[in-house]
Amino acid sequence: MTIRKILTEPDPFLRQKSSNVEEVNDEVRSLMDDMLETMYDAPGIGLAAIQIGIPKRIIVIDLSKKDEKKNPLYFVNPEILDKSNDDASYEEGCLSVPNQFAEISRPDTCTVKFLDYNGKEKILEAKGLLATCIQHEMDHLEGILFIDYLSKLKKSMIIKKLSKQKKTLERIVV
Ligand code: GNR
Ligand code: NI
């Protein structure tokens, strides 16, 4: 297993639409292992393949707390079958938008169909933080980031800040 580099905004790669996985084979499983390790290392509660530069419809999530047993969830080719009319709002962050947080409102529950680690089709009814996280990750598959839901001003301020940070980092490296 390898910890991969997480792409951060602004990076045109993050805006790419991911494509379906043809078959859940060992190569895909190995990618999911790397994604999970990268996510635990970050640390984060979810990761989409595009965040490590691979435009495939693959998501990993683990909502377990520090001292709890790990509970990795794998979603390949996820599809939302149903969403609740009621919204819930959570303070969201994103490993591709480092150190920025904002309250985002999304449907409170969702039903998602996907292939699991073994390529078996599953249906999951998610609520609360899991529902939020699934929707956040599925946005990544469409090239959408949580900052896209903020006002133009807030969004541009965040992108400006991140661009500056990147330029400073480049200067330090060079
Ligand atoms: O680590 C993460 N925390 C988080 C908190 C609230 C809503 C969504 C998330 S996902 C995020 C990791 C990430 O960037 N996944 O794409
Ligand atoms: Ni994210």
GROMACS .gro file of N, CA and C and ligand atoms in nm:
model
  539
    1MET      N    1   0.085  -0.120   0.000
    1MET     CA    2   0.000   0.000   0.000
    1MET      C    3   0.088   0.125   0.000
    2THR      N    4   0.040   0.226  -0.066
    2THR     CA    5   0.118   0.349  -0.083
    2THR      C    6   0.032   0.469  -0.048
    3ILE      N    7   0.092   0.564   0.023
    3ILE     CA    8   0.025   0.691   0.047
    3ILE      C    9   0.049   0.778  -0.076
    4ARG      N   10  -0.060   0.825  -0.138
    4ARG     CA   11  -0.048   0.906  -0.260
    4ARG      C   12  -0.064   1.053  -0.226
    5LYS      N   13  -0.022   1.138  -0.319
    5LYS     CA   14  -0.032   1.282  -0.301
    5LYS      C   15  -0.176   1.325  -0.330
    6ILE      N   16  -0.232   1.407  -0.241
    6ILE     CA   17  -0.368   1.458  -0.261
    6ILE      C   18  -0.362   1.592  -0.335
    7LEU      N   19  -0.434   1.600  -0.448
    7LEU     CA   20  -0.439   1.724  -0.526
    7LEU      C   21  -0.521   1.828  -0.451
    8THR      N   22  -0.481   1.954  -0.463
    8THR     CA   23  -0.557   2.060  -0.396
    8THR      C   24  -0.597   2.169  -0.496
    9GLU      N   25  -0.706   2.234  -0.463
    9GLU     CA   26  -0.761   2.345  -0.541
    9GLU      C   27  -0.662   2.463  -0.536
   10PRO      N   28  -0.638   2.539  -0.644
   10PRO     CA   29  -0.691   2.515  -0.777
   10PRO      C   30  -0.605   2.415  -0.855
   11ASP      N   31  -0.669   2.310  -0.904
   11ASP     CA   32  -0.602   2.212  -0.988
   11ASP      C   33  -0.706   2.163  -1.088
   12PRO      N   34  -0.684   2.184  -1.218
   12PRO     CA   35  -0.786   2.151  -1.318
   12PRO      C   36  -0.830   2.005  -1.312
   13PHE      N   37  -0.743   1.918  -1.263
   13PHE     CA   38  -0.775   1.776  -1.251
   13PHE      C   39  -0.899   1.754  -1.165
   14LEU      N   40  -0.910   1.832  -1.057
   14LEU     CA   41  -1.022   1.816  -0.963
   14LEU      C   42  -1.156   1.849  -1.027
   15ARG      N   43  -1.153   1.919  -1.141
   15ARG     CA   44  -1.275   1.960  -1.210
   15ARG      C   45  -1.318   1.862  -1.318
   16GLN      N   46  -1.240   1.756  -1.332
   16GLN     CA   47  -1.268   1.655  -1.434
   16GLN      C   48  -1.380   1.562  -1.387
   17LYS      N   49  -1.458   1.512  -1.483
   17LYS     CA   50  -1.561   1.415  -1.450
   17LYS      C   51  -1.499   1.275  -1.452
   18SER      N   52  -1.526   1.196  -1.351
   18SER     CA   53  -1.468   1.062  -1.343
   18SER      C   54  -1.553   0.963  -1.422
   19SER      N   55  -1.492   0.857  -1.473
   19SER     CA   56  -1.567   0.759  -1.551
   19SER      C   57  -1.584   0.627  -1.477
   20ASN      N   58  -1.684   0.552  -1.521
   20ASN     CA   59  -1.719   0.427  -1.453
   20ASN      C   60  -1.606   0.324  -1.459
   21VAL      N   61  -1.600   0.242  -1.356
   21VAL     CA   62  -1.506   0.131  -1.351
   21VAL      C   63  -1.571   0.014  -1.424
   22GLU      N   64  -1.495  -0.052  -1.512
   22GLU     CA   65  -1.550  -0.163  -1.591
   22GLU      C   66  -1.566  -0.288  -1.507
   23GLU      N   67  -1.465  -0.313  -1.423
   23GLU     CA   68  -1.465  -0.438  -1.346
   23GLU      C   69  -1.388  -0.415  -1.217
   24VAL      N   70  -1.443  -0.465  -1.105
   24VAL     CA   71  -1.371  -0.452  -0.977
   24VAL      C   72  -1.271  -0.567  -0.967
   25ASN      N   73  -1.151  -0.542  -1.022
   25ASN     CA   74  -1.046  -0.644  -1.021
   25ASN      C   75  -0.936  -0.608  -0.919
   26ASP      N   76  -0.828  -0.685  -0.918
   26ASP     CA   77  -0.721  -0.662  -0.819
   26ASP      C   78  -0.657  -0.524  -0.833
   27GLU      N   79  -0.650  -0.475  -0.957
   27GLU     CA   80  -0.592  -0.343  -0.979
   27GLU      C   81  -0.678  -0.236  -0.911
   28VAL      N   82  -0.811  -0.250  -0.924
   28VAL     CA   83  -0.904  -0.155  -0.862
   28VAL      C   84  -0.896  -0.168  -0.709
   29ARG      N   85  -0.889  -0.292  -0.661
   29ARG     CA   86  -0.878  -0.314  -0.515
   29ARG      C   87  -0.749  -0.255  -0.460
   30SER      N   88  -0.640  -0.269  -0.535
   30SER     CA   89  -0.513  -0.212  -0.492
   30SER      C   90  -0.520  -0.060  -0.485
   31LEU      N   91  -0.591   0.000  -0.583
   31LEU     CA   92  -0.614   0.145  -0.581
   31LEU      C   93  -0.696   0.184  -0.458
   32MET      N   94  -0.799   0.105  -0.426
   32MET     CA   95  -0.884   0.135  -0.309
   32MET      C   96  -0.801   0.124  -0.180
   33ASP      N   97  -0.709   0.027  -0.175
   33ASP     CA   98  -0.620   0.013  -0.058
   33ASP      C   99  -0.535   0.140  -0.042
   34ASP      N  100  -0.479   0.187  -0.153
   34ASP     CA  101  -0.397   0.310  -0.150
   34ASP      C  102  -0.481   0.430  -0.107
   35MET      N  103  -0.604   0.437  -0.160
   35MET     CA  104  -0.692   0.549  -0.125
   35MET      C  105  -0.720   0.550   0.024
   36LEU      N  106  -0.747   0.431   0.079
   36LEU     CA  107  -0.779   0.421   0.222
   36LEU      C  108  -0.660   0.464   0.307
   37GLU      N  109  -0.541   0.416   0.269
   37GLU     CA  110  -0.421   0.450   0.345
   37GLU      C  111  -0.394   0.601   0.337
   38THR      N  112  -0.412   0.658   0.218
   38THR     CA  113  -0.393   0.802   0.199
   38THR      C  114  -0.492   0.881   0.284
   39MET      N  115  -0.617   0.832   0.289
   39MET     CA  116  -0.721   0.900   0.367
   39MET      C  117  -0.692   0.893   0.517
   40TYR      N  118  -0.651   0.775   0.567
   40TYR     CA  119  -0.619   0.761   0.710
   40TYR      C  120  -0.501   0.849   0.747
   41ASP      N  121  -0.404   0.859   0.655
   41ASP     CA  122  -0.283   0.936   0.683
   41ASP      C  123  -0.311   1.085   0.690
   42ALA      N  124  -0.411   1.130   0.611
   42ALA     CA  125  -0.433   1.276   0.591
   42ALA      C  126  -0.453   1.357   0.720
   43PRO      N  127  -0.546   1.325   0.814
   43PRO     CA  128  -0.649   1.224   0.806
   43PRO      C  129  -0.779   1.285   0.758
   44GLY      N  130  -0.864   1.200   0.697
   44GLY     CA  131  -0.994   1.244   0.653
   44GLY      C  132  -1.094   1.132   0.670
   45ILE      N  133  -1.223   1.160   0.647
   45ILE     CA  134  -1.326   1.057   0.663
   45ILE      C  135  -1.375   1.004   0.529
   46GLY      N  136  -1.328   1.063   0.419
   46GLY     CA  137  -1.367   1.016   0.286
   46GLY      C  138  -1.263   1.057   0.183
   47LEU      N  139  -1.260   0.986   0.071
   47LEU     CA  140  -1.170   1.024  -0.037
   47LEU      C  141  -1.224   0.970  -0.169
   48ALA      N  142  -1.219   1.053  -0.272
   48ALA     CA  143  -1.256   1.010  -0.408
   48ALA      C  144  -1.128   0.993  -0.488
   49ALA      N  145  -1.128   0.898  -0.583
   49ALA     CA  146  -1.006   0.866  -0.658
   49ALA      C  147  -0.947   0.988  -0.729
   50ILE      N  148  -1.033   1.077  -0.777
   50ILE     CA  149  -0.985   1.195  -0.849
   50ILE      C  150  -0.896   1.282  -0.759
   51GLN      N  151  -0.915   1.274  -0.626
   51GLN     CA  152  -0.833   1.354  -0.535
   51GLN      C  153  -0.687   1.309  -0.535
   52ILE      N  154  -0.662   1.185  -0.581
   52ILE     CA  155  -0.523   1.142  -0.600
   52ILE      C  156  -0.491   1.132  -0.750
   53GLY      N  157  -0.574   1.200  -0.831
   53GLY     CA  158  -0.542   1.216  -0.973
   53GLY      C  159  -0.592   1.105  -1.063
   54ILE      N  160  -0.681   1.020  -1.011
   54ILE     CA  161  -0.733   0.911  -1.094
   54ILE      C  162  -0.882   0.929  -1.120
   55PRO      N  163  -0.920   0.961  -1.245
   55PRO     CA  164  -1.059   0.997  -1.274
   55PRO      C  165  -1.151   0.876  -1.289
   56LYS      N  166  -1.158   0.794  -1.184
   56LYS     CA  167  -1.247   0.678  -1.184
   56LYS      C  168  -1.350   0.694  -1.073
   57ARG      N  169  -1.469   0.634  -1.094
   57ARG     CA  170  -1.578   0.651  -0.998
   57ARG      C  171  -1.561   0.556  -0.880
   58ILE      N  172  -1.467   0.592  -0.793
   58ILE     CA  173  -1.435   0.512  -0.675
   58ILE      C  174  -1.425   0.605  -0.554
   59ILE      N  175  -1.489   0.563  -0.443
   59ILE     CA  176  -1.492   0.640  -0.319
   59ILE      C  177  -1.458   0.548  -0.203
   60VAL      N  178  -1.384   0.597  -0.106
   60VAL     CA  179  -1.370   0.525   0.022
   60VAL      C  180  -1.414   0.619   0.134
   61ILE      N  181  -1.474   0.560   0.236
   61ILE     CA  182  -1.524   0.638   0.351
   61ILE      C  183  -1.497   0.556   0.477
   62ASP      N  184  -1.458   0.621   0.587
   62ASP     CA  185  -1.453   0.556   0.717
   62ASP      C  186  -1.486   0.660   0.823
   63LEU      N  187  -1.601   0.641   0.887
   63LEU     CA  188  -1.646   0.739   0.987
   63LEU      C  189  -1.609   0.697   1.129
   64SER      N  190  -1.535   0.586   1.145
   64SER     CA  191  -1.502   0.540   1.281
   64SER      C  192  -1.411   0.642   1.352
   65LYS      N  193  -1.429   0.649   1.485
   65LYS     CA  194  -1.350   0.744   1.563
   65LYS      C  195  -1.211   0.685   1.591
   66LYS      N  196  -1.122   0.769   1.638
   66LYS     CA  197  -0.981   0.733   1.664
   66LYS      C  198  -0.963   0.600   1.735
   67ASP      N  199  -1.034   0.585   1.850
   67ASP     CA  200  -1.011   0.467   1.936
   67ASP      C  201  -1.106   0.351   1.900
   68GLU      N  202  -1.186   0.369   1.796
   68GLU     CA  203  -1.278   0.263   1.755
   68GLU      C  204  -1.213   0.173   1.650
   69LYS      N  205  -1.277   0.056   1.631
   69LYS     CA  206  -1.233  -0.035   1.525
   69LYS      C  207  -1.258   0.034   1.390
   70LYS      N  208  -1.163   0.018   1.298
   70LYS     CA  209  -1.179   0.078   1.165
   70LYS      C  210  -1.299   0.017   1.092
   71ASN      N  211  -1.366   0.100   1.015
   71ASN     CA  212  -1.484   0.053   0.942
   71ASN      C  213  -1.485   0.109   0.799
   72PRO      N  214  -1.390   0.060   0.715
   72PRO     CA  215  -1.381   0.115   0.580
   72PRO      C  216  -1.499   0.077   0.492
   73LEU      N  217  -1.551   0.173   0.418
   73LEU     CA  218  -1.659   0.149   0.321
   73LEU      C  219  -1.604   0.183   0.183
   74TYR      N  220  -1.634   0.096   0.086
   74TYR     CA  221  -1.586   0.116  -0.051
   74TYR      C  222  -1.706   0.128  -0.144
   75PHE      N  223  -1.703   0.228  -0.230
   75PHE     CA  224  -1.813   0.250  -0.324
   75PHE      C  225  -1.756   0.261  -0.466
   76VAL      N  226  -1.791   0.167  -0.552
   76VAL     CA  227  -1.750   0.175  -0.693
   76VAL      C  228  -1.875   0.203  -0.776
   77ASN      N  229  -1.864   0.294  -0.872
   77ASN     CA  230  -1.975   0.335  -0.959
   77ASN      C  231  -2.103   0.367  -0.878
   78PRO      N  232  -2.095   0.450  -0.776
   78PRO     CA  233  -2.213   0.479  -0.694
   78PRO      C  234  -2.319   0.557  -0.772
   79GLU      N  235  -2.444   0.525  -0.743
   79GLU     CA  236  -2.557   0.597  -0.803
   79GLU      C  237  -2.655   0.630  -0.691
   80ILE      N  238  -2.704   0.752  -0.689
   80ILE     CA  239  -2.805   0.791  -0.591
   80ILE      C  240  -2.941   0.747  -0.644
   81LEU      N  241  -3.011   0.663  -0.568
   81LEU     CA  242  -3.144   0.617  -0.609
   81LEU      C  243  -3.251   0.711  -0.556
   82ASP      N  244  -3.223   0.769  -0.438
   82ASP     CA  245  -3.325   0.851  -0.372
   82ASP      C  246  -3.260   0.946  -0.273
   83LYS      N  247  -3.321   1.064  -0.260
   83LYS     CA  248  -3.272   1.162  -0.163
   83LYS      C  249  -3.391   1.214  -0.085
   84SER      N  250  -3.372   1.249   0.042
   84SER     CA  251  -3.484   1.303   0.120
   84SER      C  252  -3.510   1.448   0.080
   85ASN      N  253  -3.633   1.492   0.105
   85ASN     CA  254  -3.665   1.633   0.080
   85ASN      C  255  -3.609   1.721   0.191
   86ASP      N  256  -3.595   1.663   0.310
   86ASP     CA  257  -3.540   1.739   0.423
   86ASP      C  258  -3.389   1.754   0.407
   87ASP      N  259  -3.342   1.874   0.435
   87ASP     CA  260  -3.198   1.897   0.430
   87ASP      C  261  -3.139   1.894   0.570
   88ALA      N  262  -3.010   1.869   0.576
   88ALA     CA  263  -2.935   1.880   0.701
   88ALA      C  264  -2.809   1.957   0.668
   89SER      N  265  -2.760   2.033   0.765
   89SER     CA  266  -2.638   2.109   0.736
   89SER      C  267  -2.525   2.064   0.828
   90TYR      N  268  -2.407   2.048   0.769
   90TYR     CA  269  -2.287   2.007   0.842
   90TYR      C  270  -2.175   2.102   0.808
   91GLU      N  271  -2.083   2.119   0.902
   91GLU     CA  272  -1.961   2.193   0.869
   91GLU      C  273  -1.872   2.100   0.788
   92GLU      N  274  -1.852   2.132   0.661
   92GLU     CA  275  -1.774   2.046   0.574
   92GLU      C  276  -1.633   2.100   0.555
   93GLY      N  277  -1.543   2.005   0.535
   93GLY     CA  278  -1.407   2.038   0.496
   93GLY      C  279  -1.373   1.946   0.381
   94CYS      N  280  -1.259   1.966   0.319
   94CYS     CA  281  -1.220   1.880   0.208
   94CYS      C  282  -1.068   1.874   0.203
   95LEU      N  283  -1.015   1.754   0.186
   95LEU     CA  284  -0.869   1.738   0.181
   95LEU      C  285  -0.810   1.811   0.060
   96SER      N  286  -0.894   1.838  -0.040
   96SER     CA  287  -0.848   1.911  -0.159
   96SER      C  288  -0.869   2.062  -0.146
   97VAL      N  289  -0.927   2.105  -0.032
   97VAL     CA  290  -0.944   2.248  -0.002
   97VAL      C  291  -0.892   2.267   0.140
   98PRO      N  292  -0.761   2.255   0.161
   98PRO     CA  293  -0.705   2.244   0.295
   98PRO      C  294  -0.738   2.363   0.387
   99ASN      N  295  -0.773   2.329   0.511
   99ASN     CA  296  -0.795   2.426   0.619
   99ASN      C  297  -0.911   2.522   0.598
  100GLN      N  298  -1.003   2.488   0.509
  100GLN     CA  299  -1.120   2.572   0.487
  100GLN      C  300  -1.245   2.492   0.525
  101PHE      N  301  -1.335   2.557   0.597
  101PHE     CA  302  -1.456   2.488   0.643
  101PHE      C  303  -1.578   2.576   0.622
  102ALA      N  304  -1.692   2.514   0.591
  102ALA     CA  305  -1.815   2.591   0.575
  102ALA      C  306  -1.936   2.502   0.597
  103GLU      N  307  -2.043   2.561   0.651
  103GLU     CA  308  -2.169   2.490   0.668
  103GLU      C  309  -2.233   2.470   0.531
  104ILE      N  310  -2.260   2.344   0.497
  104ILE     CA  311  -2.322   2.314   0.368
  104ILE      C  312  -2.449   2.234   0.394
  105SER      N  313  -2.556   2.272   0.325
  105SER     CA  314  -2.684   2.205   0.341
  105SER      C  315  -2.705   2.107   0.226
  106ARG      N  316  -2.742   1.983   0.261
  106ARG     CA  317  -2.766   1.878   0.161
  106ARG      C  318  -2.883   1.792   0.210
  107PRO      N  319  -2.941   1.710   0.120
  107PRO     CA  320  -3.045   1.616   0.167
  107PRO      C  321  -2.995   1.533   0.286
  108ASP      N  322  -3.081   1.517   0.385
  108ASP     CA  323  -3.047   1.455   0.513
  108ASP      C  324  -3.020   1.304   0.499
  109THR      N  325  -3.093   1.240   0.405
  109THR     CA  326  -3.072   1.097   0.383
  109THR      C  327  -3.060   1.071   0.233
  110CYS      N  328  -2.994   0.963   0.198
  110CYS     CA  329  -2.989   0.923   0.058
  110CYS      C  330  -2.975   0.772   0.048
  111THR      N  331  -3.028   0.718  -0.060
  111THR     CA  332  -3.015   0.575  -0.088
  111THR      C  333  -2.920   0.562  -0.205
  112VAL      N  334  -2.816   0.483  -0.187
  112VAL     CA  335  -2.712   0.473  -0.289
  112VAL      C  336  -2.689   0.328  -0.329
  113LYS      N  337  -2.676   0.308  -0.460
  113LYS     CA  338  -2.647   0.176  -0.515
  113LYS      C  339  -2.502   0.177  -0.563
  114PHE      N  340  -2.427   0.072  -0.537
  114PHE     CA  341  -2.285   0.072  -0.573
  114PHE      C  342  -2.231  -0.071  -0.578
  115LEU      N  343  -2.108  -0.084  -0.623
  115LEU     CA  344  -2.037  -0.212  -0.614
  115LEU      C  345  -1.941  -0.202  -0.496
  116ASP      N  346  -1.931  -0.310  -0.417
  116ASP     CA  347  -1.842  -0.307  -0.301
  116ASP      C  348  -1.701  -0.355  -0.337
  117TYR      N  349  -1.617  -0.375  -0.238
  117TYR     CA  350  -1.475  -0.414  -0.256
  117TYR      C  351  -1.463  -0.541  -0.341
  118ASN      N  352  -1.563  -0.628  -0.332
  118ASN     CA  353  -1.560  -0.754  -0.407
  118ASN      C  354  -1.639  -0.749  -0.537
  119GLY      N  355  -1.687  -0.629  -0.572
  119GLY     CA  356  -1.761  -0.613  -0.697
  119GLY      C  357  -1.907  -0.655  -0.685
  120LYS      N  358  -1.952  -0.676  -0.560
  120LYS     CA  359  -2.090  -0.718  -0.537
  120LYS      C  360  -2.179  -0.595  -0.530
  121GLU      N  361  -2.297  -0.601  -0.597
  121GLU     CA  362  -2.388  -0.487  -0.595
  121GLU      C  363  -2.456  -0.475  -0.460
  122LYS      N  364  -2.460  -0.353  -0.406
  122LYS     CA  365  -2.521  -0.329  -0.276
  122LYS      C  366  -2.608  -0.204  -0.282
  123ILE      N  367  -2.703  -0.196  -0.191
  123ILE     CA  368  -2.784  -0.075  -0.174
  123ILE      C  369  -2.776  -0.035  -0.028
  124LEU      N  370  -2.748   0.093  -0.004
  124LEU     CA  371  -2.731   0.142   0.133
  124LEU      C  372  -2.818   0.265   0.153
  125GLU      N  373  -2.892   0.266   0.267
  125GLU     CA  374  -2.967   0.385   0.305
  125GLU      C  375  -2.884   0.459   0.407
  126ALA      N  376  -2.838   0.577   0.370
  126ALA     CA  377  -2.749   0.652   0.459
  126ALA      C  378  -2.820   0.773   0.516
  127LYS      N  379  -2.784   0.806   0.641
  127LYS     CA  380  -2.836   0.930   0.699
  127LYS      C  381  -2.725   1.001   0.775
  128GLY      N  382  -2.756   1.126   0.814
  128GLY     CA  383  -2.661   1.202   0.894
  128GLY      C  384  -2.528   1.223   0.823
  129LEU      N  385  -2.419   1.211   0.899
  129LEU     CA  386  -2.286   1.241   0.845
  129LEU      C  387  -2.250   1.150   0.728
  130LEU      N  388  -2.293   1.023   0.735
  130LEU     CA  389  -2.263   0.931   0.623
  130LEU      C  390  -2.329   0.979   0.494
  131ALA      N  391  -2.455   1.021   0.504
  131ALA     CA  392  -2.526   1.071   0.386
  131ALA      C  393  -2.455   1.195   0.330
  132THR      N  394  -2.414   1.283   0.420
  132THR     CA  395  -2.341   1.404   0.378
  132THR      C  396  -2.211   1.367   0.308
  133CYS      N  397  -2.137   1.274   0.369
  133CYS     CA  398  -2.006   1.236   0.317
  133CYS      C  399  -2.020   1.171   0.179
  134ILE      N  400  -2.119   1.081   0.164
  134ILE     CA  401  -2.141   1.016   0.034
  134ILE      C  402  -2.168   1.122  -0.073
  135GLN      N  403  -2.252   1.220  -0.039
  135GLN     CA  404  -2.286   1.324  -0.137
  135GLN      C  405  -2.166   1.413  -0.169
  136HIS      N  406  -2.086   1.443  -0.067
  136HIS     CA  407  -1.963   1.522  -0.086
  136HIS      C  408  -1.868   1.447  -0.182
  137GLU      N  409  -1.852   1.317  -0.157
  137GLU     CA  410  -1.761   1.236  -0.241
  137GLU      C  411  -1.816   1.220  -0.382
  138MET      N  412  -1.948   1.202  -0.393
  138MET     CA  413  -2.006   1.186  -0.527
  138MET      C  414  -1.996   1.315  -0.607
  139ASP      N  415  -1.997   1.428  -0.540
  139ASP     CA  416  -1.971   1.556  -0.608
  139ASP      C  417  -1.832   1.555  -0.673
  140HIS      N  418  -1.732   1.500  -0.601
  140HIS     CA  419  -1.597   1.493  -0.657
  140HIS      C  420  -1.596   1.420  -0.791
  141LEU      N  421  -1.682   1.317  -0.804
  141LEU     CA  422  -1.686   1.239  -0.928
  141LEU      C  423  -1.736   1.324  -1.046
  142GLU      N  424  -1.807   1.433  -1.013
  142GLU     CA  425  -1.856   1.525  -1.117
  142GLU      C  426  -1.769   1.650  -1.128
  143GLY      N  427  -1.661   1.655  -1.053
  143GLY     CA  428  -1.574   1.772  -1.057
  143GLY      C  429  -1.624   1.888  -0.973
  144ILE      N  430  -1.712   1.855  -0.876
  144ILE     CA  431  -1.771   1.960  -0.791
  144ILE      C  432  -1.706   1.958  -0.652
  145LEU      N  433  -1.675   2.077  -0.599
  145LEU     CA  434  -1.620   2.090  -0.464
  145LEU      C  435  -1.720   2.164  -0.376
  146PHE      N  436  -1.711   2.145  -0.243
  146PHE     CA  437  -1.811   2.208  -0.154
  146PHE      C  438  -1.809   2.360  -0.165
  147ILE      N  439  -1.695   2.417  -0.201
  147ILE     CA  440  -1.688   2.564  -0.212
  147ILE      C  441  -1.773   2.616  -0.328
  148ASP      N  442  -1.812   2.527  -0.420
  148ASP     CA  443  -1.899   2.568  -0.531
  148ASP      C  444  -2.038   2.608  -0.482
  149TYR      N  445  -2.075   2.566  -0.359
  149TYR     CA  446  -2.206   2.601  -0.303
  149TYR      C  447  -2.204   2.733  -0.227
  150LEU      N  448  -2.086   2.791  -0.210
  150LEU     CA  449  -2.076   2.917  -0.136
  150LEU      C  450  -2.102   3.035  -0.231
  151SER      N  451  -2.114   3.154  -0.174
  151SER     CA  452  -2.132   3.273  -0.257
  151SER      C  453  -2.007   3.291  -0.342
  152LYS      N  454  -2.022   3.361  -0.455
  152LYS     CA  455  -1.908   3.386  -0.545
  152LYS      C  456  -1.793   3.450  -0.468
  153LEU      N  457  -1.826   3.542  -0.379
  153LEU     CA  458  -1.722   3.615  -0.305
  153LEU      C  459  -1.645   3.522  -0.214
  154LYS      N  460  -1.720   3.442  -0.133
  154LYS     CA  461  -1.654   3.350  -0.040
  154LYS      C  462  -1.567   3.250  -0.114
  155LYS      N  463  -1.622   3.200  -0.226
  155LYS     CA  464  -1.549   3.100  -0.304
  155LYS      C  465  -1.420   3.159  -0.361
  156SER      N  466  -1.431   3.279  -0.416
  156SER     CA  467  -1.311   3.337  -0.479
  156SER      C  468  -1.207   3.373  -0.374
  157MET      N  469  -1.252   3.412  -0.254
  157MET     CA  470  -1.156   3.441  -0.146
  157MET      C  471  -1.078   3.316  -0.108
  158ILE      N  472  -1.149   3.203  -0.100
  158ILE     CA  473  -1.083   3.077  -0.064
  158ILE      C  474  -0.984   3.035  -0.173
  159ILE      N  475  -1.025   3.045  -0.299
  159ILE     CA  476  -0.936   3.004  -0.410
  159ILE      C  477  -0.811   3.093  -0.414
  160LYS      N  478  -0.833   3.222  -0.390
  160LYS     CA  479  -0.720   3.317  -0.388
  160LYS      C  480  -0.619   3.276  -0.281
  161LYS      N  481  -0.674   3.247  -0.161
  161LYS     CA  482  -0.589   3.210  -0.047
  161LYS      C  483  -0.508   3.084  -0.081
  162LEU      N  484  -0.577   2.984  -0.138
  162LEU     CA  485  -0.510   2.857  -0.169
  162LEU      C  486  -0.405   2.876  -0.279
  163SER      N  487  -0.434   2.961  -0.378
  163SER     CA  488  -0.336   2.986  -0.485
  163SER      C  489  -0.210   3.049  -0.428
  164LYS      N  490  -0.231   3.145  -0.337
  164LYS     CA  491  -0.116   3.213  -0.274
  164LYS      C  492  -0.031   3.114  -0.197
  165GLN      N  493  -0.100   3.029  -0.116
  165GLN     CA  494  -0.028   2.927  -0.038
  165GLN      C  495   0.054   2.838  -0.128
  166LYS      N  496  -0.005   2.799  -0.243
  166LYS     CA  497   0.067   2.711  -0.337
  166LYS      C  498   0.190   2.780  -0.391
  167LYS      N  499   0.177   2.909  -0.426
  167LYS     CA  500   0.291   2.984  -0.482
  167LYS      C  501   0.402   2.994  -0.379
  168THR      N  502   0.366   3.021  -0.252
  168THR     CA  503   0.466   3.030  -0.146
  168THR      C  504   0.537   2.897  -0.131
  169LEU      N  505   0.459   2.787  -0.131
  169LEU     CA  506   0.518   2.654  -0.118
  169LEU      C  507   0.615   2.627  -0.232
  170GLU      N  508   0.576   2.665  -0.355
  170GLU     CA  509   0.664   2.644  -0.470
  170GLU      C  510   0.795   2.718  -0.450
  171ARG      N  511   0.787   2.842  -0.398
  171ARG     CA  512   0.910   2.921  -0.376
  171ARG      C  513   1.001   2.851  -0.277
  172ILE      N  514   0.940   2.795  -0.171
  172ILE     CA  515   1.020   2.728  -0.069
  172ILE      C  516   1.089   2.604  -0.129
  173VAL      N  517   1.014   2.530  -0.209
  173VAL     CA  518   1.068   2.407  -0.270
  173VAL      C  519   1.180   2.443  -0.368
  174VAL      N  520   1.158   2.546  -0.449
  174VAL     CA  521   1.260   2.588  -0.547
  174VAL      C  522   1.372   2.657  -0.471
  175GNR     O1  523  -1.234   1.459   0.587
  175GNR     C1  524  -1.339   1.507   0.542
  175GNR     N1  525  -1.433   1.554   0.628
  175GNR     C2  526  -1.560   1.591   0.590
  175GNR     C3  527  -1.638   1.660   0.681
  175GNR     C4  528  -1.767   1.697   0.650
  175GNR     C5  529  -1.819   1.667   0.526
  175GNR     C6  530  -1.742   1.600   0.433
  175GNR     C7  531  -1.613   1.562   0.464
  175GNR     S1  532  -1.519   1.474   0.347
  175GNR     C8  533  -1.358   1.519   0.395
  175GNR     C9  534  -1.255   1.442   0.316
  175GNR    C10  535  -1.265   1.478   0.170
  175GNR     O2  536  -1.220   1.578   0.122
  175GNR     N2  537  -1.329   1.395   0.092
  175GNR     O3  538  -1.347   1.424  -0.038
  176NI      NI  539  -1.351   1.637  -0.050
   0.00000   0.00000   0.00000
